[in-house]
Amino acid sequence: MSKQKVVVVGNGMVGHKFIDNLINHDQADQYEVITFSEEPRLAYDRVQLSAYFSGSTADDLMLTSGQYYEENGVKYVLNEKVVGIDKAENKVITASGREEAYDKLVLATGSFPFVPPIPGKDQPHCLVYRTIEDLEAITASASESKVGVVVGGGLLGLEAANALKNLGLEVHVVEFAPRLMAVQLDEGGGQLLRQKIESLGVHVHTEKNTKEIVAGEALRYSMNFADGTHLETDMILFSAGIRPQDELARQFDLDIGERGGITINNFCQTSTNNIYAIGECALWNNRIYGLVAPGYTMAKVAVSHITGGDESFTGADMSTKLKLLGVDVASVGDAQGRTPGCLSYVYQDGVAQVYKRIVVSEDKTRLLGAVLVGDVDAYGTLQQMCVNGMDLPENPEALILPAFDGAASAGMGVDALPEAAVICSCNDVSKGQICCAVQEGATTIGAIKSATKAGTSCGGCVALATQVMNSELEKLGVEVNTDLCEHFAYTRQELYHLVRVERIQSFDELLAKHGKGLGCDICKPTAASILASCWNDYVLKDEHAPLQDTNDYFMANMQKNGTYSIVPRVAGGEITPDKLIAIGQVAKTYNLYTKITGGQRIDLFGAQQHELPLIWKELIDAGFETGHAYGKSVRTVKSCVGSTWCRYGMLDSVGMAIRIEDRYKGLRSPHKLKFAVSGCTRECAEAQSKDIGVIATENGWSLYVCGNGGMKPRHADLFATGLNDEMLIKYIDRLLMFYVRTADRLQRTSVWMDNLEGGLDYLKSVVIDDKLQIAGELEQEMQHVVGTYQCEWKTTIEDPEKLKRFRTFVNSDEKDTTIKFVEERAQIRPATDEDMVKFVDATEPAMA
């Protein structure tokens, strides 16, 4: 039987989702798929586009690959625009003249950014925010600009503002409506969002209608507004909404809505039955959906209809939860209260800068919508209540009022959710599907992801999916095990408390009192970290050394060829010429590869085991100490030059960075810790991506907490503002030691805070308000760590017995001759397998 040919025009997120659904369908072998993309690459994650400015590459954002398509028989053509549809012959024509016949045609052409018809909008440095190529143009323009304006204060506009801020520009947001996010937020929410964003240094101008863009006097352009005012800027970024990309359908007689968009029915068919439209180009019930989740649902429906199924599209939940410029914002259902007869409950805390509003039905039995700004912990509960039409509690206001006197916050457990409740809206995964996966043997969140795809897109549902999984496991009689490992029936937090309360000094003592067996690779390093956090002993003491993992044991990071890298501490990134020369001399003597790290330190690669003490002897003699790059501990405090050198610097960021790094160096913690201090809100040190971020303002220090880079970057949360030096240190002391006390093994500060009941607000109550009455203890414990600091390498090189650990061979001082390097860009690098063959060929005699 011949296959049906499906042509997909557009390979964005929704076009790819359609293809992915089809090639994973039971009837996939009955279809031949070819897709055309105008862009030079296959589908990538536009939702995470702003991550590009935080270091993610185009490859990091990719949703698929040519290899994946080829393995599944999908043909793809890049840089090729489809310009014609021949409905009579069932074929499409591309810009290069290529003709491709189809049995089913799927239009997934997406949308394009709307640029208001303003005179002057087409000049250089007037850009849009939509594709990776747009981001590259923005980056190039920003390098020649000091001030940037974003036209549009909606979701994408604020994302774009954050991007410009991260690029170091002074940022203004110009919005035609009277408030930010006018579509999603009500007046109260919009006002608070504006306050929060302005406090971060972003200037907001609402009710501004731009008449023209002309040459500026001080800067490149002047934006002249209809009210007679003007604003000068170097670059302009338009983010004023989207318009459906319906040009192709419009030219070839498919039905189009009055305001654009390809009209579709409940099966995503256009006015021509064998042509479908999905995503932001499609108009369903006179509505264009500008989020990816409805597009994914359309893709699923179209696949169902093409393959003979009966699924239909009946609208989509537009609830949104975002962090915009570090501010938590969420909108659920009828957030603006437009339903006739609806009632509202509003909670507003001007001190904590929190705004919450729920909209309920006239009889107060159903939740219709909600707005949350500053505290979005209730989002999951409210969204599920709204989407699933669940009964409201007797006092609906309890859903948004804070809990007092230790009472549990109002909410509902996952057991209250119906089976049809959508847990992962990106991939349309219901609670029932997750429960089925558990019943079929998926007992970890990784297995749940593999079985259902829940949590594999934006990841926002992972916490809820985990709760559903654990609940189902318990129903099946499976105990949800929180033990650290088979040797300790305790969590890391419980072990910490046992060590602290019983003043346990060694792993053997801990094992004898509370464990069993001999220990393993999980509990030994965990215990080592806890003991170090509590008592700060020398990590290579005889009773502690066997607990350490490889990096801690050799106090250096093992690299791919068995050699080690060395990172001396460079507090705050400040280093003298003499110290630079000393590092250079050491690198030259031992022929080490050198590289500046992202944390303003210098990595020295290629040291063999026996060389470590020799190198450290020279570094310590030159005034260096260990940078703890090998440990789950405080790594680095990045800084800009601050008020000492910078024209914009408000406070001495270098001095504060050095003070912080010197104070917390040596602190062992559940995960590695990174800090940064910026001298002003231009944020050159990228403090808002660190575990502890400090930014100078004219009112003192602002403290941000629990951000991180890595595989899953997270923006830090604003914790306190207007702090003097002493209060800043006091809050960091308390927060870090509370983290060390209560976090799980290998748990980042961001995950730790998110898992605390009450999240950021609870953390503030503990650290700032001393709710638990332990602030004094936390400060004392930190002072003990500070007071007992020692450079582990200095201690080591002064002990001949300890130095014996660093011999490559037990019975010889020889080096390992199997380690080979080759030269590249005037430095060494590890030899590859191909290189090693050449070494062998060069040393073995030729055969006769």
PDB file of C-alpha atoms in Angstrom, residues 295-515:
ATOM      1  CA  GLY A 295      -0.597  24.889  19.381  1.00  0.00           C
ATOM      2  CA  TYR A 296       0.607  21.550  20.719  1.00  0.00           C
ATOM      3  CA  THR A 297      -3.009  20.518  21.327  1.00  0.00           C
ATOM      4  CA  MET A 298      -3.886  21.517  17.751  1.00  0.00           C
ATOM      5  CA  ALA A 299      -0.972  19.425  16.483  1.00  0.00           C
ATOM      6  CA  LYS A 300      -2.280  16.433  18.409  1.00  0.00           C
ATOM      7  CA  VAL A 301      -5.818  16.968  17.075  1.00  0.00           C
ATOM      8  CA  ALA A 302      -4.612  17.289  13.468  1.00  0.00           C
ATOM      9  CA  VAL A 303      -2.650  14.043  13.733  1.00  0.00           C
ATOM     10  CA  SER A 304      -5.685  12.348  15.235  1.00  0.00           C
ATOM     11  CA  HIS A 305      -7.938  13.500  12.387  1.00  0.00           C
ATOM     12  CA  ILE A 306      -5.496  12.626   9.636  1.00  0.00           C
ATOM     13  CA  THR A 307      -5.042   9.122  11.062  1.00  0.00           C
ATOM     14  CA  GLY A 308      -8.783   8.527  11.470  1.00  0.00           C
ATOM     15  CA  GLY A 309      -9.176   9.505  15.133  1.00  0.00           C
ATOM     16  CA  ASP A 310     -11.900  11.655  16.630  1.00  0.00           C
ATOM     17  CA  GLU A 311     -10.080  14.085  18.895  1.00  0.00           C
ATOM     18  CA  SER A 312     -11.188  17.686  18.555  1.00  0.00           C
ATOM     19  CA  PHE A 313      -9.951  21.109  19.586  1.00  0.00           C
ATOM     20  CA  THR A 314     -12.384  22.879  21.870  1.00  0.00           C
ATOM     21  CA  GLY A 315     -10.310  25.789  23.093  1.00  0.00           C
ATOM     22  CA  ALA A 316      -7.364  26.018  25.467  1.00  0.00           C
ATOM     23  CA  ASP A 317      -6.444  27.203  28.906  1.00  0.00           C
ATOM     24  CA  MET A 318      -4.436  30.409  28.629  1.00  0.00           C
ATOM     25  CA  SER A 319      -3.207  30.421  32.220  1.00  0.00           C
ATOM     26  CA  THR A 320       0.350  31.645  32.521  1.00  0.00           C
ATOM     27  CA  LYS A 321       3.035  31.572  35.192  1.00  0.00           C
ATOM     28  CA  LEU A 322       6.208  33.485  34.491  1.00  0.00           C
ATOM     29  CA  LYS A 323       9.162  35.203  36.044  1.00  0.00           C
ATOM     30  CA  LEU A 324       9.594  38.542  34.291  1.00  0.00           C
ATOM     31  CA  LEU A 325      12.745  40.499  35.145  1.00  0.00           C
ATOM     32  CA  GLY A 326      12.888  38.405  38.305  1.00  0.00           C
ATOM     33  CA  VAL A 327       9.290  39.201  39.282  1.00  0.00           C
ATOM     34  CA  ASP A 328       6.854  36.296  39.731  1.00  0.00           C
ATOM     35  CA  VAL A 329       3.643  36.817  37.768  1.00  0.00           C
ATOM     36  CA  ALA A 330       0.729  34.481  37.101  1.00  0.00           C
ATOM     37  CA  SER A 331      -2.618  34.793  35.392  1.00  0.00           C
ATOM     38  CA  VAL A 332      -5.414  32.218  35.403  1.00  0.00           C
ATOM     39  CA  GLY A 333      -8.637  32.093  33.372  1.00  0.00           C
ATOM     40  CA  ASP A 334     -10.807  35.231  33.442  1.00  0.00           C
ATOM     41  CA  ALA A 335      -8.174  37.260  35.248  1.00  0.00           C
ATOM     42  CA  GLN A 336      -9.847  40.571  34.489  1.00  0.00           C
ATOM     43  CA  GLY A 337     -13.276  39.583  35.827  1.00  0.00           C
ATOM     44  CA  ARG A 338     -15.240  40.089  32.627  1.00  0.00           C
ATOM     45  CA  THR A 339     -17.750  37.306  33.307  1.00  0.00           C
ATOM     46  CA  PRO A 340     -21.160  38.882  34.005  1.00  0.00           C
ATOM     47  CA  GLY A 341     -22.065  38.797  37.685  1.00  0.00           C
ATOM     48  CA  CYS A 342     -18.640  37.569  38.826  1.00  0.00           C
ATOM     49  CA  LEU A 343     -17.224  38.530  42.222  1.00  0.00           C
ATOM     50  CA  SER A 344     -13.659  39.199  43.313  1.00  0.00           C
ATOM     51  CA  TYR A 345     -11.494  38.712  46.380  1.00  0.00           C
ATOM     52  CA  VAL A 346      -8.356  40.837  46.562  1.00  0.00           C
ATOM     53  CA  TYR A 347      -5.356  40.549  48.888  1.00  0.00           C
ATOM     54  CA  GLN A 348      -2.675  43.226  48.704  1.00  0.00           C
ATOM     55  CA  ASP A 349       0.444  43.539  50.870  1.00  0.00           C
ATOM     56  CA  GLY A 350       2.178  46.806  50.084  1.00  0.00           C
ATOM     57  CA  VAL A 351       5.100  46.008  52.385  1.00  0.00           C
ATOM     58  CA  ALA A 352       5.894  42.617  50.908  1.00  0.00           C
ATOM     59  CA  GLN A 353       4.818  43.801  47.451  1.00  0.00           C
ATOM     60  CA  VAL A 354       2.322  41.014  46.887  1.00  0.00           C
ATOM     61  CA  TYR A 355      -0.950  41.286  44.978  1.00  0.00           C
ATOM     62  CA  LYS A 356      -3.483  38.483  44.613  1.00  0.00           C
ATOM     63  CA  ARG A 357      -6.961  38.493  43.190  1.00  0.00           C
ATOM     64  CA  ILE A 358      -9.348  35.655  42.516  1.00  0.00           C
ATOM     65  CA  VAL A 359     -12.476  35.975  40.414  1.00  0.00           C
ATOM     66  CA  VAL A 360     -15.335  33.644  41.381  1.00  0.00           C
ATOM     67  CA  SER A 361     -18.766  32.895  39.983  1.00  0.00           C
ATOM     68  CA  GLU A 362     -21.787  34.829  41.247  1.00  0.00           C
ATOM     69  CA  ASP A 363     -22.786  31.934  43.510  1.00  0.00           C
ATOM     70  CA  LYS A 364     -19.182  31.620  44.804  1.00  0.00           C
ATOM     71  CA  THR A 365     -18.960  27.942  43.856  1.00  0.00           C
ATOM     72  CA  ARG A 366     -16.497  28.123  40.943  1.00  0.00           C
ATOM     73  CA  LEU A 367     -13.188  29.845  40.365  1.00  0.00           C
ATOM     74  CA  LEU A 368     -13.209  31.828  37.118  1.00  0.00           C
ATOM     75  CA  GLY A 369      -9.792  33.449  37.176  1.00  0.00           C
ATOM     76  CA  ALA A 370      -6.908  34.796  39.211  1.00  0.00           C
ATOM     77  CA  VAL A 371      -4.051  37.295  39.142  1.00  0.00           C
ATOM     78  CA  LEU A 372      -0.918  36.783  41.224  1.00  0.00           C
ATOM     79  CA  VAL A 373       2.044  39.177  41.399  1.00  0.00           C
ATOM     80  CA  GLY A 374       4.987  38.806  43.754  1.00  0.00           C
ATOM     81  CA  ASP A 375       3.853  35.462  45.193  1.00  0.00           C
ATOM     82  CA  VAL A 376       2.626  32.796  42.794  1.00  0.00           C
ATOM     83  CA  ASP A 377       2.759  29.765  45.085  1.00  0.00           C
ATOM     84  CA  ALA A 378      -1.008  29.316  44.778  1.00  0.00           C
ATOM     85  CA  TYR A 379      -0.855  29.138  40.977  1.00  0.00           C
ATOM     86  CA  GLY A 380      -0.953  25.349  40.686  1.00  0.00           C
ATOM     87  CA  THR A 381      -3.960  25.035  42.976  1.00  0.00           C
ATOM     88  CA  LEU A 382      -5.863  27.907  41.368  1.00  0.00           C
ATOM     89  CA  GLN A 383      -5.120  26.794  37.819  1.00  0.00           C
ATOM     90  CA  GLN A 384      -6.339  23.267  38.478  1.00  0.00           C
ATOM     91  CA  MET A 385      -9.461  24.520  40.274  1.00  0.00           C
ATOM     92  CA  CYS A 386     -10.272  26.830  37.378  1.00  0.00           C
ATOM     93  CA  VAL A 387      -9.542  24.439  34.533  1.00  0.00           C
ATOM     94  CA  ASN A 388     -11.302  21.487  36.123  1.00  0.00           C
ATOM     95  CA  GLY A 389     -14.321  23.408  37.445  1.00  0.00           C
ATOM     96  CA  MET A 390     -13.710  22.167  40.974  1.00  0.00           C
ATOM     97  CA  ASP A 391     -15.769  23.255  43.964  1.00  0.00           C
ATOM     98  CA  LEU A 392     -14.422  26.225  45.872  1.00  0.00           C
ATOM     99  CA  PRO A 393     -13.922  25.917  49.637  1.00  0.00           C
ATOM    100  CA  GLU A 394     -16.438  27.541  51.968  1.00  0.00           C
ATOM    101  CA  ASN A 395     -14.232  30.595  52.336  1.00  0.00           C
ATOM    102  CA  PRO A 396     -12.614  31.146  48.914  1.00  0.00           C
ATOM    103  CA  GLU A 397     -10.533  34.052  50.223  1.00  0.00           C
ATOM    104  CA  ALA A 398      -8.426  31.516  52.153  1.00  0.00           C
ATOM    105  CA  LEU A 399      -6.908  30.525  48.821  1.00  0.00           C
ATOM    106  CA  ILE A 400      -4.987  33.793  48.626  1.00  0.00           C
ATOM    107  CA  LEU A 401      -4.666  34.871  52.248  1.00  0.00           C
ATOM    108  CA  PRO A 402      -1.301  34.112  53.922  1.00  0.00           C
ATOM    109  CA  ALA A 403      -1.126  31.466  56.622  1.00  0.00           C
ATOM    110  CA  PHE A 404      -0.493  32.763  60.134  1.00  0.00           C
ATOM    111  CA  ASP A 405       0.581  31.192  63.407  1.00  0.00           C
ATOM    112  CA  GLY A 406       2.042  28.178  61.717  1.00  0.00           C
ATOM    113  CA  ALA A 407      -1.234  27.130  60.110  1.00  0.00           C
ATOM    114  CA  ALA A 408      -0.993  25.268  56.854  1.00  0.00           C
ATOM    115  CA  SER A 409      -1.731  27.348  53.822  1.00  0.00           C
ATOM    116  CA  ALA A 410      -5.067  26.761  52.173  1.00  0.00           C
ATOM    117  CA  GLY A 411      -4.958  24.565  49.145  1.00  0.00           C
ATOM    118  CA  MET A 412      -5.721  21.095  47.969  1.00  0.00           C
ATOM    119  CA  GLY A 413      -3.793  17.916  47.609  1.00  0.00           C
ATOM    120  CA  VAL A 414      -3.251  16.219  44.295  1.00  0.00           C
ATOM    121  CA  ASP A 415      -5.785  13.587  45.355  1.00  0.00           C
ATOM    122  CA  ALA A 416      -8.507  16.173  44.887  1.00  0.00           C
ATOM    123  CA  LEU A 417      -7.677  16.550  41.202  1.00  0.00           C
ATOM    124  CA  PRO A 418      -9.812  14.655  38.696  1.00  0.00           C
ATOM    125  CA  GLU A 419      -8.147  12.066  36.496  1.00  0.00           C
ATOM    126  CA  ALA A 420      -8.577  14.361  33.497  1.00  0.00           C
ATOM    127  CA  ALA A 421      -6.694  17.249  35.141  1.00  0.00           C
ATOM    128  CA  VAL A 422      -3.927  18.361  32.793  1.00  0.00           C
ATOM    129  CA  ILE A 423      -0.664  18.338  34.750  1.00  0.00           C
ATOM    130  CA  CYS A 424       1.657  19.138  31.819  1.00  0.00           C
ATOM    131  CA  SER A 425      -0.078  21.547  29.463  1.00  0.00           C
ATOM    132  CA  CYS A 426       2.929  21.681  27.103  1.00  0.00           C
ATOM    133  CA  ASN A 427       2.567  18.002  26.288  1.00  0.00           C
ATOM    134  CA  ASP A 428      -1.089  17.566  27.257  1.00  0.00           C
ATOM    135  CA  VAL A 429      -0.400  14.975  29.948  1.00  0.00           C
ATOM    136  CA  SER A 430      -3.171  14.321  32.434  1.00  0.00           C
ATOM    137  CA  LYS A 431      -3.062  13.143  36.013  1.00  0.00           C
ATOM    138  CA  GLY A 432      -4.634   9.891  34.838  1.00  0.00           C
ATOM    139  CA  GLN A 433      -1.807   9.254  32.375  1.00  0.00           C
ATOM    140  CA  ILE A 434       0.816   9.788  35.081  1.00  0.00           C
ATOM    141  CA  CYS A 435      -1.036   7.448  37.440  1.00  0.00           C
ATOM    142  CA  CYS A 436      -1.201   4.817  34.686  1.00  0.00           C
ATOM    143  CA  ALA A 437       2.521   5.184  34.093  1.00  0.00           C
ATOM    144  CA  VAL A 438       3.162   4.597  37.815  1.00  0.00           C
ATOM    145  CA  GLN A 439       0.927   1.525  37.777  1.00  0.00           C
ATOM    146  CA  GLU A 440       2.936   0.223  34.825  1.00  0.00           C
ATOM    147  CA  GLY A 441       6.218   0.537  36.685  1.00  0.00           C
ATOM    148  CA  ALA A 442       7.432   4.125  36.349  1.00  0.00           C
ATOM    149  CA  THR A 443       8.490   4.921  39.905  1.00  0.00           C
ATOM    150  CA  THR A 444      10.879   7.824  39.397  1.00  0.00           C
ATOM    151  CA  ILE A 445      10.294  11.225  37.854  1.00  0.00           C
ATOM    152  CA  GLY A 446      12.783  10.329  35.130  1.00  0.00           C
ATOM    153  CA  ALA A 447      10.725   7.265  34.263  1.00  0.00           C
ATOM    154  CA  ILE A 448       7.550   9.365  34.308  1.00  0.00           C
ATOM    155  CA  LYS A 449       9.137  11.771  31.829  1.00  0.00           C
ATOM    156  CA  SER A 450      10.126   8.935  29.528  1.00  0.00           C
ATOM    157  CA  ALA A 451       6.729   7.288  29.713  1.00  0.00           C
ATOM    158  CA  THR A 452       4.500  10.353  29.363  1.00  0.00           C
ATOM    159  CA  LYS A 453       6.746  13.283  28.294  1.00  0.00           C
ATOM    160  CA  ALA A 454       5.360  15.286  31.254  1.00  0.00           C
ATOM    161  CA  GLY A 455       7.908  17.877  32.350  1.00  0.00           C
ATOM    162  CA  THR A 456      10.076  17.538  29.246  1.00  0.00           C
ATOM    163  CA  SER A 457       9.300  20.970  27.771  1.00  0.00           C
ATOM    164  CA  CYS A 458       9.250  24.023  30.057  1.00  0.00           C
ATOM    165  CA  GLY A 459       9.626  21.869  33.196  1.00  0.00           C
ATOM    166  CA  GLY A 460       7.160  23.955  35.184  1.00  0.00           C
ATOM    167  CA  CYS A 461       4.998  20.948  36.042  1.00  0.00           C
ATOM    168  CA  VAL A 462       7.717  18.670  37.430  1.00  0.00           C
ATOM    169  CA  ALA A 463       6.905  19.471  41.071  1.00  0.00           C
ATOM    170  CA  LEU A 464       3.200  18.720  40.564  1.00  0.00           C
ATOM    171  CA  ALA A 465       3.958  15.614  38.503  1.00  0.00           C
ATOM    172  CA  THR A 466       6.202  14.380  41.316  1.00  0.00           C
ATOM    173  CA  GLN A 467       3.400  14.890  43.839  1.00  0.00           C
ATOM    174  CA  VAL A 468       1.005  12.907  41.630  1.00  0.00           C
ATOM    175  CA  MET A 469       3.596  10.138  41.263  1.00  0.00           C
ATOM    176  CA  ASN A 470       4.283   9.933  45.001  1.00  0.00           C
ATOM    177  CA  SER A 471       0.586   9.956  45.816  1.00  0.00           C
ATOM    178  CA  GLU A 472      -0.070   7.117  43.394  1.00  0.00           C
ATOM    179  CA  LEU A 473       2.867   5.145  44.754  1.00  0.00           C
ATOM    180  CA  GLU A 474       1.460   5.441  48.262  1.00  0.00           C
ATOM    181  CA  LYS A 475      -1.965   4.308  47.043  1.00  0.00           C
ATOM    182  CA  LEU A 476      -0.307   1.249  45.561  1.00  0.00           C
ATOM    183  CA  GLY A 477       1.193   0.497  48.941  1.00  0.00           C
ATOM    184  CA  VAL A 478       4.679   1.530  47.899  1.00  0.00           C
ATOM    185  CA  GLU A 479       6.471   3.467  50.568  1.00  0.00           C
ATOM    186  CA  VAL A 480       7.976   6.638  49.130  1.00  0.00           C
ATOM    187  CA  ASN A 481      11.519   6.227  50.287  1.00  0.00           C
ATOM    188  CA  THR A 482      13.366   9.329  51.409  1.00  0.00           C
ATOM    189  CA  ASP A 483      16.297   7.448  52.934  1.00  0.00           C
ATOM    190  CA  LEU A 484      19.707   8.783  51.995  1.00  0.00           C
ATOM    191  CA  CYS A 485      20.848   5.281  50.999  1.00  0.00           C
ATOM    192  CA  GLU A 486      20.670   1.689  52.177  1.00  0.00           C
ATOM    193  CA  HIS A 487      23.049   2.462  55.041  1.00  0.00           C
ATOM    194  CA  PHE A 488      21.121   5.341  56.596  1.00  0.00           C
ATOM    195  CA  ALA A 489      17.335   5.458  56.996  1.00  0.00           C
ATOM    196  CA  TYR A 490      17.462   9.227  57.284  1.00  0.00           C
ATOM    197  CA  THR A 491      17.429  12.225  54.998  1.00  0.00           C
ATOM    198  CA  ARG A 492      20.495  14.460  54.760  1.00  0.00           C
ATOM    199  CA  GLN A 493      18.692  17.032  56.893  1.00  0.00           C
ATOM    200  CA  GLU A 494      18.006  14.466  59.612  1.00  0.00           C
ATOM    201  CA  LEU A 495      21.625  13.299  59.554  1.00  0.00           C
ATOM    202  CA  TYR A 496      22.802  16.901  59.870  1.00  0.00           C
ATOM    203  CA  HIS A 497      20.665  17.345  62.962  1.00  0.00           C
ATOM    204  CA  LEU A 498      21.946  14.098  64.468  1.00  0.00           C
ATOM    205  CA  VAL A 499      25.555  15.143  63.893  1.00  0.00           C
ATOM    206  CA  ARG A 500      24.967  18.608  65.300  1.00  0.00           C
ATOM    207  CA  VAL A 501      22.825  17.634  68.303  1.00  0.00           C
ATOM    208  CA  GLU A 502      24.929  14.620  69.323  1.00  0.00           C
ATOM    209  CA  ARG A 503      28.185  16.335  68.390  1.00  0.00           C
ATOM    210  CA  ILE A 504      29.217  13.363  66.268  1.00  0.00           C
ATOM    211  CA  GLN A 505      32.762  13.869  64.994  1.00  0.00           C
ATOM    212  CA  SER A 506      33.343  11.060  62.482  1.00  0.00           C
ATOM    213  CA  PHE A 507      31.643   8.852  59.919  1.00  0.00           C
ATOM    214  CA  ASP A 508      32.414   5.725  61.932  1.00  0.00           C
ATOM    215  CA  GLU A 509      30.682   7.217  64.959  1.00  0.00           C
ATOM    216  CA  LEU A 510      27.684   8.232  62.840  1.00  0.00           C
ATOM    217  CA  LEU A 511      27.481   4.785  61.237  1.00  0.00           C
ATOM    218  CA  ALA A 512      27.716   3.034  64.595  1.00  0.00           C
ATOM    219  CA  LYS A 513      24.957   5.128  66.163  1.00  0.00           C
ATOM    220  CA  HIS A 514      22.525   5.553  63.300  1.00  0.00           C
ATOM    221  CA  GLY A 515      23.500   3.437  60.285  1.00  0.00           C
TER     222      GLY A 515
END
